[in-house]
Coordinates of C-alpha atoms and ligand atoms in Angstrom, one line a residue:
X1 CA -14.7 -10.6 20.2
X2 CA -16.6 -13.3 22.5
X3 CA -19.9 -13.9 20.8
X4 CA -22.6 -15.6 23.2
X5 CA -26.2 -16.6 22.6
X6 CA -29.1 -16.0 25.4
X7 CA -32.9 -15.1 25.9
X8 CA -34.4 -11.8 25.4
X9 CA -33.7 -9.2 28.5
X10 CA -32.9 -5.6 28.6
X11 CA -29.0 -5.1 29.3
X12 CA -28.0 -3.1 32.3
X13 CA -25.2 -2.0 30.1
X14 CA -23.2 -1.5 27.0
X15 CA -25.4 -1.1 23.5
X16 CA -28.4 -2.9 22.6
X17 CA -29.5 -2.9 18.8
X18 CA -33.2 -3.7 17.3
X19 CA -34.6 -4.4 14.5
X20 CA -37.2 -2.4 12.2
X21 CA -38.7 -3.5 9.0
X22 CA -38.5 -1.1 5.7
X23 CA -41.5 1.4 6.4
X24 CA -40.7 1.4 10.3
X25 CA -42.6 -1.4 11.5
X26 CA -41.5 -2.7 15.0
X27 CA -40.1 -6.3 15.5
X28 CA -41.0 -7.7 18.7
X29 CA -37.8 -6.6 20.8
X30 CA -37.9 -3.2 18.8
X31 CA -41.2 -2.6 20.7
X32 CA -40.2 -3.5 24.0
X33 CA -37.1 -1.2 24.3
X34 CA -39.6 0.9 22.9
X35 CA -41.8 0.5 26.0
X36 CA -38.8 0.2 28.5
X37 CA -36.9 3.8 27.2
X38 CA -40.9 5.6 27.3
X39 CA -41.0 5.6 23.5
X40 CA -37.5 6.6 22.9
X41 CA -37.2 4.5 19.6
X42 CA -40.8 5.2 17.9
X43 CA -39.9 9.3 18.5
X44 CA -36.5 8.9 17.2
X45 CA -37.8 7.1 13.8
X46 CA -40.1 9.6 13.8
X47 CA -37.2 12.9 14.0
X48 CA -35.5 11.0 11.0
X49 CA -37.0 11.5 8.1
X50 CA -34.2 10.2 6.1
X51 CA -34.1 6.5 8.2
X52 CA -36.5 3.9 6.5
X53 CA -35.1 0.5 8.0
X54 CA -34.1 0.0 4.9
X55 CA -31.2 -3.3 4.9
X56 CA -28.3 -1.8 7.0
X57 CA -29.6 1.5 7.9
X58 CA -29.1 2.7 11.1
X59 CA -30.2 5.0 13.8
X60 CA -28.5 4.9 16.9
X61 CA -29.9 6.6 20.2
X62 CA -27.7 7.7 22.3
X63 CA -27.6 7.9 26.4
X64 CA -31.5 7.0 26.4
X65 CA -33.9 8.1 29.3
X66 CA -35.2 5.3 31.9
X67 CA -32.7 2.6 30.4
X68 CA -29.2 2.5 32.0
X69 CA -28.0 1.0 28.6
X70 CA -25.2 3.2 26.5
X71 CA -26.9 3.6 23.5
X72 CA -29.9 1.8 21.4
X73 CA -29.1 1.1 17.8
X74 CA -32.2 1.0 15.5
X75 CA -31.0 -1.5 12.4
X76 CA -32.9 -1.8 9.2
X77 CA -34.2 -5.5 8.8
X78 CA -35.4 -4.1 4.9
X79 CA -38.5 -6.2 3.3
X80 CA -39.6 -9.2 5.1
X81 CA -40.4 -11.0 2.1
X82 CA -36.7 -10.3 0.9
X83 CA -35.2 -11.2 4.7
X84 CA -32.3 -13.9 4.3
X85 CA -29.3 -15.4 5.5
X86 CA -27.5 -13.2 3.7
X87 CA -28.9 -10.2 5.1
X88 CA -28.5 -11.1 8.5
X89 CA -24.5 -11.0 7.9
X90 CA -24.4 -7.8 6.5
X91 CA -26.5 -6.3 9.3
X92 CA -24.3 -8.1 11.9
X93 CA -21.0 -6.6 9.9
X94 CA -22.2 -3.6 9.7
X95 CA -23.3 -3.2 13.4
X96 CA -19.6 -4.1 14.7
X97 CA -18.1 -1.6 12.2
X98 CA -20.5 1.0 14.2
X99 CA -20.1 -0.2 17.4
X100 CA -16.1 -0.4 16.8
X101 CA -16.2 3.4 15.6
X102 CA -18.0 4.6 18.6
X103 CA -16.0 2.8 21.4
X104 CA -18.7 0.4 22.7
X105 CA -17.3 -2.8 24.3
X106 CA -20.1 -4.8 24.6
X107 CA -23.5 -5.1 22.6
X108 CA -26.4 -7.3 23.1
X109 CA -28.1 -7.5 19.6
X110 CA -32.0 -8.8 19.9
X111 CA -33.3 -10.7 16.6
X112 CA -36.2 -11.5 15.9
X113 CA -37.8 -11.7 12.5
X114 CA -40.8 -13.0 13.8
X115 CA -43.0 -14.6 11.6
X116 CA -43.5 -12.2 8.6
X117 CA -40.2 -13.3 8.0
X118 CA -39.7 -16.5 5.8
X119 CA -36.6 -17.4 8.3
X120 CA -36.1 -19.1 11.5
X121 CA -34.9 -16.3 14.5
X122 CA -32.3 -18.8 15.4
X123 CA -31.0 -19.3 11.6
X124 CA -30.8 -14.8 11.7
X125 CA -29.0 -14.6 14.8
X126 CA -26.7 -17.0 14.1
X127 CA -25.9 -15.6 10.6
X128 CA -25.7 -12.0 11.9
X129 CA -23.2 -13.7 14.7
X130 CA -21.5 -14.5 11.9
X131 CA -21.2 -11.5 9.5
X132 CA -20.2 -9.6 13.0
X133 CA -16.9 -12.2 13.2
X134 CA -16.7 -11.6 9.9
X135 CA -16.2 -8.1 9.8
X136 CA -14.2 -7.9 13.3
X137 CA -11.1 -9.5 11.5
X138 CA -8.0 -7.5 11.8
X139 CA -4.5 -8.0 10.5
X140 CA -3.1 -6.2 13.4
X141 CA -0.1 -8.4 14.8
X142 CA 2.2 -6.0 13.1
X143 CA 1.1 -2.8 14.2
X144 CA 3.0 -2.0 17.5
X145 CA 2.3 2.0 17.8
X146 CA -1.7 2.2 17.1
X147 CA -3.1 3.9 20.0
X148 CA -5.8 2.1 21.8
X149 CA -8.4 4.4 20.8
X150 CA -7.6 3.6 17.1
X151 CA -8.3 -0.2 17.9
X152 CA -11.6 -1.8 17.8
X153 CA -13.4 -1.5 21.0
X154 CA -16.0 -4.1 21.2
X155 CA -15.3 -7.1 23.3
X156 CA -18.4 -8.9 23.5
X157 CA -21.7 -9.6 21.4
X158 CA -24.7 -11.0 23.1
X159 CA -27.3 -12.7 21.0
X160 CA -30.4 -12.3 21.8
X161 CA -33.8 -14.2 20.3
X162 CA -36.7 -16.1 21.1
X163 CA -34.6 -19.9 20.2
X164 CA -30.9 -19.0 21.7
X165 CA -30.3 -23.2 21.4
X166 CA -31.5 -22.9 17.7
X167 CA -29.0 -20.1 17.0
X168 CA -26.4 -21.8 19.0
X169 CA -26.5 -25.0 17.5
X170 CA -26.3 -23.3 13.9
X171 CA -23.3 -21.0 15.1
X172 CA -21.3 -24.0 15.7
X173 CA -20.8 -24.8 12.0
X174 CA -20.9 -21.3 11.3
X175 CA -18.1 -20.0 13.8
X176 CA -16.1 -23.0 12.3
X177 CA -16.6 -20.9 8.8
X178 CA -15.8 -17.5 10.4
X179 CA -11.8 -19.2 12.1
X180 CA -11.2 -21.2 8.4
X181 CA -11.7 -17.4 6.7
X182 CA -9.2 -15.8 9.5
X183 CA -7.1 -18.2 8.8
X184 CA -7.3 -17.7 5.3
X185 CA -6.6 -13.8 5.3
X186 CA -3.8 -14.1 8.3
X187 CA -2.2 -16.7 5.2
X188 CA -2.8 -13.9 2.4
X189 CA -2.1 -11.3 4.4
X190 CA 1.2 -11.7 5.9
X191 CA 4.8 -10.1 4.0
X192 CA 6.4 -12.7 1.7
X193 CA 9.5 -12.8 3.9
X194 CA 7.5 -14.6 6.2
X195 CA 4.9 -16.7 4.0
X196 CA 6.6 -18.6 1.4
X197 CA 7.0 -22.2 0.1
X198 CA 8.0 -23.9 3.4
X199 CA 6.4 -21.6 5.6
X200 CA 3.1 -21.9 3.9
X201 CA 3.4 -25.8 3.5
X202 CA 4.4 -25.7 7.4
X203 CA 0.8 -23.8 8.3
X204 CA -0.8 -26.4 6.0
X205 CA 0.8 -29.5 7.6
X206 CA -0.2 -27.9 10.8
X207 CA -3.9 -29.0 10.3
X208 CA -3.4 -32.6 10.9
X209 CA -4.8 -32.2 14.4
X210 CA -8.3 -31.5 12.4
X211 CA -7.9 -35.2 10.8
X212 CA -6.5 -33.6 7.8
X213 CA -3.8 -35.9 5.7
X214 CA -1.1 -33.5 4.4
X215 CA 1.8 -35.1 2.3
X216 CA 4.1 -32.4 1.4
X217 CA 6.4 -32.9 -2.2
X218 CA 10.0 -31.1 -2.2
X219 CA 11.8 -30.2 -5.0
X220 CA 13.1 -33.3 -5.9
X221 CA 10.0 -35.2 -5.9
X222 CA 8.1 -32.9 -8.1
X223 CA 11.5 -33.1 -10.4
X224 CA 10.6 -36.9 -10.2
X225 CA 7.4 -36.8 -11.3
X226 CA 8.4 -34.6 -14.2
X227 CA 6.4 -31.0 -12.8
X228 CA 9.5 -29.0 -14.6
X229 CA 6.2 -26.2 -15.4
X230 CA 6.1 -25.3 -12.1
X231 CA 9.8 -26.0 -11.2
X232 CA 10.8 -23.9 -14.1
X233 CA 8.8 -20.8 -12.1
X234 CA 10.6 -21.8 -8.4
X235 CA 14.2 -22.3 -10.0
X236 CA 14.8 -18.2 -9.8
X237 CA 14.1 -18.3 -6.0
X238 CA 16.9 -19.5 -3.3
X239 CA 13.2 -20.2 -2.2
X240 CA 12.4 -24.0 -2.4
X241 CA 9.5 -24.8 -3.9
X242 CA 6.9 -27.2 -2.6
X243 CA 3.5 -28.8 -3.6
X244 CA 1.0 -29.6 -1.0
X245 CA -2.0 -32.0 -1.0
X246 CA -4.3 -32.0 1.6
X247 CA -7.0 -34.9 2.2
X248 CA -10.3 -34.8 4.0
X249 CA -12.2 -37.9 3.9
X250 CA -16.0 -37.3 5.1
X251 CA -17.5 -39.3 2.4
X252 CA -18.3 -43.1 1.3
X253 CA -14.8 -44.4 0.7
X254 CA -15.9 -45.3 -2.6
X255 CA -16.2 -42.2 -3.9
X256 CA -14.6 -40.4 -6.0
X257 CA -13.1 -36.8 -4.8
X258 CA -13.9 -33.2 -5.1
X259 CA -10.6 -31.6 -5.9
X260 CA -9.4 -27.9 -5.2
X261 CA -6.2 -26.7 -6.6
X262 CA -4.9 -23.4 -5.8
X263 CA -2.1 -21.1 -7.0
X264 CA 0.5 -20.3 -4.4
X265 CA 2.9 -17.9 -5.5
X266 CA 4.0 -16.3 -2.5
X267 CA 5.8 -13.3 -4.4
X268 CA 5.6 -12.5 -7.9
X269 CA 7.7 -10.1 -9.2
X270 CA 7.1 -11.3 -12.2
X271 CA 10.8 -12.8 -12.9
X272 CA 12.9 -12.5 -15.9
X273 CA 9.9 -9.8 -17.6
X274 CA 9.6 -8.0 -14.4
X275 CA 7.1 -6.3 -12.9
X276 CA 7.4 -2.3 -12.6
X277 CA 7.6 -1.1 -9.4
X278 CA 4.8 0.6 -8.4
X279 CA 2.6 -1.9 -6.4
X280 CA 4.8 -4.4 -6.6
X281 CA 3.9 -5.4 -2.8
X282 CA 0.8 -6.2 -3.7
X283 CA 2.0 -9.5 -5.0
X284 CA 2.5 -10.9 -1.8
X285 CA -1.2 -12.1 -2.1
X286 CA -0.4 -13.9 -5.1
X287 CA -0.9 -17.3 -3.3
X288 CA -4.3 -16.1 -2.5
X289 CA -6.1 -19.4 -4.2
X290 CA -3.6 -21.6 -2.2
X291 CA -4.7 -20.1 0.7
X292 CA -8.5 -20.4 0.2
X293 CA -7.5 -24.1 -0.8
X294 CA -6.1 -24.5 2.9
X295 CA -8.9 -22.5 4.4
X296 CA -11.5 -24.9 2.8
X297 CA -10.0 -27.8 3.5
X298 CA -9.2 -26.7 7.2
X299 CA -13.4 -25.4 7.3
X300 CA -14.1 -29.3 5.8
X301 CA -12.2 -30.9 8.9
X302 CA -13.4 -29.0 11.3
X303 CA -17.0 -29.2 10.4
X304 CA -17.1 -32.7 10.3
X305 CA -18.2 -32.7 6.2
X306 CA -19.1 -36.0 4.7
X307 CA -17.6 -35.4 1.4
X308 CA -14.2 -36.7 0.2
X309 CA -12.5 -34.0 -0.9
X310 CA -8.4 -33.2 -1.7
X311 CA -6.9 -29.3 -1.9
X312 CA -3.5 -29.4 -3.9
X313 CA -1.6 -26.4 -3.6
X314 CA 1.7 -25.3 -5.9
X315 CA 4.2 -23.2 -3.8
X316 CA 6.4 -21.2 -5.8
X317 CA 8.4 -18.0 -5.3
X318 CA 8.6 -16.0 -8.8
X319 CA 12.0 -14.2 -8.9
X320 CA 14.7 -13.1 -11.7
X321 CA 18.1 -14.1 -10.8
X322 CA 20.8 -15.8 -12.6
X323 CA 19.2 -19.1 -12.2
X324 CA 15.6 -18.1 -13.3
X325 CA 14.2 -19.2 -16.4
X326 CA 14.3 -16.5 -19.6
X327 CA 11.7 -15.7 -21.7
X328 CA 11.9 -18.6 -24.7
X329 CA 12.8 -21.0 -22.6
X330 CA 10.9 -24.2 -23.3
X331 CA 9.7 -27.2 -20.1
X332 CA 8.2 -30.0 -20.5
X333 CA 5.4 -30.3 -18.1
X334 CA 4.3 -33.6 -16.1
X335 CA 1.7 -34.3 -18.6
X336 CA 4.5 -34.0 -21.4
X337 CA 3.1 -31.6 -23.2
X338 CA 6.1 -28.6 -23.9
X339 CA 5.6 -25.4 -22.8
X340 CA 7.6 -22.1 -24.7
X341 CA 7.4 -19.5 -22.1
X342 CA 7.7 -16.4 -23.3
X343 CA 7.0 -14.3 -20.6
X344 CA 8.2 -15.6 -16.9
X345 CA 4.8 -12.9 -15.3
X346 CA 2.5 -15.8 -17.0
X347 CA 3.8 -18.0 -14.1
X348 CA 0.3 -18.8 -12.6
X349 CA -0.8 -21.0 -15.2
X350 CA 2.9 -22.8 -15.4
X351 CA 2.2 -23.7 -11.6
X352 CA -1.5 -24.7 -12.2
X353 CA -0.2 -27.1 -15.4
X354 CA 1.7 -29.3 -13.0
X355 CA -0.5 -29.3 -9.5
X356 CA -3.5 -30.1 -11.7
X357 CA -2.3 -32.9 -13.9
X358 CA -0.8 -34.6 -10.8
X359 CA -4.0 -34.1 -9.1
X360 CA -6.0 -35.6 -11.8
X361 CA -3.7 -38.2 -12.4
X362 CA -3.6 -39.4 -8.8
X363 CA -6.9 -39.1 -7.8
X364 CA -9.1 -39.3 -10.5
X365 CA -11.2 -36.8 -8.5
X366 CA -15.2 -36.2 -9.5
X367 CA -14.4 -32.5 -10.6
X368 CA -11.6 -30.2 -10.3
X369 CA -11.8 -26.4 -9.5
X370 CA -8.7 -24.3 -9.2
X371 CA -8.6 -20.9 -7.7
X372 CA -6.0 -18.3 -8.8
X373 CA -4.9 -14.5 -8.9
X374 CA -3.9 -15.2 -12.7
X375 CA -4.9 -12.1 -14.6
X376 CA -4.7 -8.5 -14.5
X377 CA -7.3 -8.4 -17.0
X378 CA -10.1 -10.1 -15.1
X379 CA -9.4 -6.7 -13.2
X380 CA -9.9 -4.9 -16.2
X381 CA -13.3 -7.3 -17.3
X382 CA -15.0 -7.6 -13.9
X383 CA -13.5 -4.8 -11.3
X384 CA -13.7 -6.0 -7.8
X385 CA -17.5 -7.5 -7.4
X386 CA -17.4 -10.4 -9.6
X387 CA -14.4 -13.1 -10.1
X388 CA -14.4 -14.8 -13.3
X389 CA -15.4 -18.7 -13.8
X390 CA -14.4 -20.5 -16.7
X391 CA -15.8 -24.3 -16.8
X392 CA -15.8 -26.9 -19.4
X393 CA -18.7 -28.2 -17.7
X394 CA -22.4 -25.8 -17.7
X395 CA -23.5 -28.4 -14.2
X396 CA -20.6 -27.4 -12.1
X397 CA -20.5 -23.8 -13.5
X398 CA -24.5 -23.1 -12.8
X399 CA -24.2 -24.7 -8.9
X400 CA -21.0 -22.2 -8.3
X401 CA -22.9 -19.0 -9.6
X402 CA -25.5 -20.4 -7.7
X403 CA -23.5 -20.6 -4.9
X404 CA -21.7 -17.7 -4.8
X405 CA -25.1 -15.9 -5.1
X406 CA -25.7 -17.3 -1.8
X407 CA -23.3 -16.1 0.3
X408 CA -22.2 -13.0 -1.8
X409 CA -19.3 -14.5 -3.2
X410 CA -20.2 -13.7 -7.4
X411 CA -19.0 -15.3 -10.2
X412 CA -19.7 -14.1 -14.1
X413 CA -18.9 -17.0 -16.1
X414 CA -16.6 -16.0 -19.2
X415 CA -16.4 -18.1 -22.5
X416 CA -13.8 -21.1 -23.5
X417 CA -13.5 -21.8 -27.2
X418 CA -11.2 -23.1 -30.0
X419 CA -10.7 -19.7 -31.0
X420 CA -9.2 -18.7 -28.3
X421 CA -7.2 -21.7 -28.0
X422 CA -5.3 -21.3 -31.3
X423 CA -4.0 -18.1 -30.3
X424 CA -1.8 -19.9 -27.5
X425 CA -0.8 -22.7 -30.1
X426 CA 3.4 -22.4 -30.5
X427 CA 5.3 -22.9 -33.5
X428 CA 8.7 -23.8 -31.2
X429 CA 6.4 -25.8 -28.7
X430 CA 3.5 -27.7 -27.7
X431 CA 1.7 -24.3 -26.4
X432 CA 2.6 -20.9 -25.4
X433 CA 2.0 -19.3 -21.8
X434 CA 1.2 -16.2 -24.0
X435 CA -0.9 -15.2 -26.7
X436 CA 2.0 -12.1 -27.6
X437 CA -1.3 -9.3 -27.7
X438 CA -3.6 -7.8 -25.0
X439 CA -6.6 -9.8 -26.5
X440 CA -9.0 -11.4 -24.2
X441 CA -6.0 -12.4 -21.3
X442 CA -8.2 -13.9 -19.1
X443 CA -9.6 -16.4 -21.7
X444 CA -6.4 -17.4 -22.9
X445 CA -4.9 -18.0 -19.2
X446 CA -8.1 -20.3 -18.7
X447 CA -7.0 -21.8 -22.2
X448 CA -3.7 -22.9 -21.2
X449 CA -4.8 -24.2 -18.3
X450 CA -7.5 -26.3 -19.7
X451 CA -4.9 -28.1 -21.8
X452 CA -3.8 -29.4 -18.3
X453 CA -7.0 -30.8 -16.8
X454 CA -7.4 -33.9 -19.2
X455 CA -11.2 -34.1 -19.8
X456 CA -11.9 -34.0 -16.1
X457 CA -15.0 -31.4 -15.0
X458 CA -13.4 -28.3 -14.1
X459 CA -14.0 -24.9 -13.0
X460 CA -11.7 -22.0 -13.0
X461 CA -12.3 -18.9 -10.8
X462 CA -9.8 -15.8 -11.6
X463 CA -10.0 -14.3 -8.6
X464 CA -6.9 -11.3 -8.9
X465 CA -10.1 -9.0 -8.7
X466 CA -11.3 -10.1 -5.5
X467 CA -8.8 -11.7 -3.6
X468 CA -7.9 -8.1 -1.7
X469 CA -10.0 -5.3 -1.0
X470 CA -9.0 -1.6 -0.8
X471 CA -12.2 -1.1 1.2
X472 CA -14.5 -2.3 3.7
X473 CA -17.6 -4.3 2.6
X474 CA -20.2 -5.5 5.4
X475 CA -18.8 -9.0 6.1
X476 CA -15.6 -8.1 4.6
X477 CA -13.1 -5.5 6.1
X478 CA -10.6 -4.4 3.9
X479 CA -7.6 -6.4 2.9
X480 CA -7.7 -10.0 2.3
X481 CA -11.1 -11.3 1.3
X482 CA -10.4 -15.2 1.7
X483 CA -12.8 -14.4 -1.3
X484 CA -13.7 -18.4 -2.3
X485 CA -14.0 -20.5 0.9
X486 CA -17.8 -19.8 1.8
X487 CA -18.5 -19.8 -1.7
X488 CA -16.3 -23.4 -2.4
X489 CA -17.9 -24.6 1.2
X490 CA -21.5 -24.2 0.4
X491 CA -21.3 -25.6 -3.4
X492 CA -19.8 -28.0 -1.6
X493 CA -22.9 -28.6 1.1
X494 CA -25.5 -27.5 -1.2
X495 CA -24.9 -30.5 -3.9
X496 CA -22.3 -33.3 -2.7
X497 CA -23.0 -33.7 0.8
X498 CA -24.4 -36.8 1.7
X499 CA -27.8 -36.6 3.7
Ligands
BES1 N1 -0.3 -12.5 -10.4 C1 -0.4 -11.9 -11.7 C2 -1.9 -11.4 -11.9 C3 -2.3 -10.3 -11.1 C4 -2.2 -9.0 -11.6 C5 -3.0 -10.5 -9.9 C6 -2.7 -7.9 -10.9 C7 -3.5 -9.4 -9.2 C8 -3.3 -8.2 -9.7 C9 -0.1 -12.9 -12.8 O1 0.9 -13.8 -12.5 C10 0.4 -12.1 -13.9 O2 1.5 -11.4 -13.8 N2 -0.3 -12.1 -15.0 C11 0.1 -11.3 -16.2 C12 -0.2 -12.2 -17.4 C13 0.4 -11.7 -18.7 C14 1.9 -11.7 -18.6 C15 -0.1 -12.5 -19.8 C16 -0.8 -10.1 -16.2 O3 -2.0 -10.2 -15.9 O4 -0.3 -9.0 -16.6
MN2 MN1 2.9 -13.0 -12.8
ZN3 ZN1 1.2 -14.3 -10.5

């Protein structure tokens, strides 16, 4: 989908959608195509009783009189006082989803709050140009028989607003967001026979163009530095393992790094206590958090970000075979600490031990935050709308639930204490990967991997819950979310971005 930004003009073809505010109030460009069709639009809100521009309503008018355009879609803007950034996406997402399901091919969306809106007409048309490449993301390549009337149809979106350079100018930063998250969900999305350790490092050291540095450590380098945690989880694969840091320097050289670790298991069948087999496939997204590490480190590059920031990601294939590691066995991680692993499915948290010692060993960043699909029970605590955060420090756990709030990424921030921490203490080992009960599983996988961060700020967001959806949300179709980039990109801009 081609998405261009112009000045207000009534299209000769194709659909055209306006905006009404909550009660049915006209904006601007509402009441011109109102004039243009002979009141098509005000006697159309009038025959539906049930339409009440509230957010993401909409009334579409088909064929109308006097106007040689295909159809007029009426959008709900909701309450001015309550008009966002946020809700400009949604609207946009929503719109292609319609204007996919009815065939149209090309669209010219007019926007424009006008000024009983607290926000800028170029700052809503560029965010709606955003939630409409949002929601236009398909995971298609495979998908050889689908007839072309099952396909999405629209080819081209026309902005149109009172400040098209405005919009423009913040679309450029934004379209950069909208390619990072593709990339992101092409990553999570594809089979595990094609994603896996080498492949994923390969699509990682493929970013250099972007002024990325990538360093990718094989086997026997990690084995070098002593990472037998997250070795112990590769050694069942004829998959090599690899670890990947990625380096985007934006900031005063001086300073200190942000750090973002992510868990890459390509496929986890769990290992030596395997997985049963219903929806087992859905493990292929297991290296969901190492793909959001990519994602944000590819969006940081490419938007130019002056922050210094490094993305680590552990690579790991979690198989049983006779070369896998058994339940009991006992590593000893980089940081020295032994770890009795009692059940090879806790493999997350034996991956994260490793990737986030190094990282905090070798760069002594500011603050660490690691995303991963660790537990089934955040599933079971939070369903699909919230991923969990656990933080040993309140500051950098208040500006992610801030900043998740902002861009509809939500976090609900779960408890860390000594409680919890005994119940992973082992009496063969240093710790356990297990507590041995169902109690509190997501706590005691944020435990375990506390034990490995060394006192540095960190976050941890639990994102099995959100990392896939089995159904379409405005900005996000389902699938793979690429749940954690905006959210990781603007706690980045909102509080470590100089000027
Ligand atoms: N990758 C899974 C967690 C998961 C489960 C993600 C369902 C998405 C959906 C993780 O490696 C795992 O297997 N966790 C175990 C931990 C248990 C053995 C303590 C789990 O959640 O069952
Ligand atoms: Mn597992
Ligand atoms: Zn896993």
């Amino acid at each position: 989908m081609k998405i261009d930004f112009g000045e207000f003009a009534v299209p000769a073809a194709g659909a055209i959608i306006v905006g009404v505010w909550e009660g049915g109030e006209m904006t601007d460009p509402a009441r011109r195509i109102d004039e243009a069709s002979g009141g098509a639009v005000g006697r159309a809100i009038a025959a539906s009783p049930r339409f009440g521009g509230k957010r993401n309503e909409l009334l579409p008018i088909v064929a109308p009189a006097n106007l040689s355009v295909t159809r007029i879609v009426v959008a709900g803007f909701g309450k001015p006082a309550e008009a966002d950034t946020r809700r400009f996406e949604e609207l946009g997402g929503t719109l292609v989803a319609h204007l996919n399901s009815v065939g149209e091919t090309a669209a010219a969306a007019a926007i424009d709050p006008g000024p009983s809106a607290g926000l800028a007409p170029g700052l809503a048309a560029a965010h709606f140009a955003l939630g409409a490449a949002l929601r236009g993301y398909r995971f298609d390549k495979y998908r050889t028989t689908e007839k072309p009337e099952r396909k999405p149809s629209l080819a081209r979106l026309a902005l149109a607003g009172p400040d098209p350079g405005d919009a423009r100018r913040a679309y450029a930063d934004l379209a950069a967001t909208a390619e990072a998250i593709a990339f992101t969900r092409d990553l999570v999305s594809e089979p595990a026979n094609v994603i896996y350790p080498e492949t994923l490092a390969e699509q990682a050291a493929g970013l250099t163009s972007l002024g990325l540095e990538v360093e990718t450590l094989d086997a026997e380098r990690m084995a070098a530095l002593g990472m037998n945690a997250l070795l112990g989880v590769a050694q069942g694969s004829a998959r090599p393992p690899r670890l990947v840091v990625m380096r985007w320097n934006g900031g005063d050289s001086r300073a200190a790094p942000l750090a973002f670790v992510g868990k890459g298991v390509t496929f986890d069948t769990g290992g030596i206590s395997i997985k049963p087999a219903a929806g087992m496939g859905e493990m292929k997204w297991d290296m969901a958090g190492a793909g959001v590490v990519i994602g944000l480190m590819r969006l940081l590059a490419a938007r130019s970000a002056k922050v210094n920031a490094v993305g680590v990601v552990g690579l790991v294939e979690n198989m049983p075979s006779g070369s896998a590691m058994r339940p009991g066995d006992i590593v000893t991680s980089m940081s020295g600490q032994t770890i009795e692993v009692l059940n090879t499915d806790a493999e997350g948290r034996l991956v994260l031990a490793d990737a986030l010692w190094y990282c905090q060993d070798r760069f002594k960043p500011k603050l660490m935050i690691d995303l991963a699909t660790l537990t089934g029970a955040i599933v079971v605590a939070l369903g699909h709308d919230h991923a969990g955060l656990f933080a040993n420090d309140d500051a950098v756990a208040d500006r992610l639930v801030a900043a998740g709030k902002a861009v509809g990424e939500k976090l609900w921030r779960l408890p860390l204490d000594a409680a919890y921490n005994r119940a992973i203490d082992s009496d063969a080992a240093d710790v356990k990967n297990i507590a041995g009960d169902r109690a509190a599983g997501s706590i005691i996988g944020a435990q375990f991997i506390e034990r490995f961060v060394n006192k540095v700020p960190w976050a941890h967001l639990d994102i099995a819950g959100v990392a896939w959806s089995k159904k379409d949300a405005p900005t996000v179709p389902k699938g793979a979310t690429a749940f954690g980039v905006r959210l990781l990109d603007r706690f980045i801009r909102d509080n470590y971005e100089a000027g």
